Amino acid sequence: EVQLVESGGGLVQPGGSLRLSCAASGFGFRYHAMSWVRQAPGKGLEWVSGISLGGSSTDYADSVKGRFTISRDNAKNTLYLQMNSLKPEDTAVYYCASKAIIGVIRSPRKEDYNYWGQGTQVTVSS
């Protein structure tokens, strides 16, 4: 069974840090570019970050650039998102998603991906 399982979400104070993980199974993780996409309460989906198949290329939404770092460990079939200097506006459900392409994908649309996880809640509040 194909699975993308996000973890690491929770409650954190503004300025704090959190590290999200996405464990992949049931498909060729090493042959997929990966993205993090989020959905804030009452808002639409927002693309956050993407990483190429081999991890050599990364990109970020302007809203998180300089604060978030995406990475992957193909040996562990795991995607990560290190989130620093968190702001209340970062509060959202964070999803990982995969697409069988080499380069970075920047779409927030579920339909543009091969697989999509169930999400993990991140709440930034004092």
C-alpha angles and dihedrals in degrees: 000000000000112000138175109185119187122202141164100069123133146116119318134167122246109278092028131118137238134180119213124200131197117198114202128200140160097041141057100282092177089060095054133083110221137216140187114220125180139197120204120205109287092000136105128252116291125196109231109176144341138201132196126244095268096033096245095116127051137171137186141200112254090244093065103027112129093017105060129054124196121203141158140207108207092187088061096036088233135135122201139197118195108199119194133174090023120201131201088250088063088070106120147108107277120213131189119214137182137210129185096241132109101229135057118290117209104185123122092201120108089211091064093062134072094219136016132189132227095250138235125242120241117189121185110192141132 
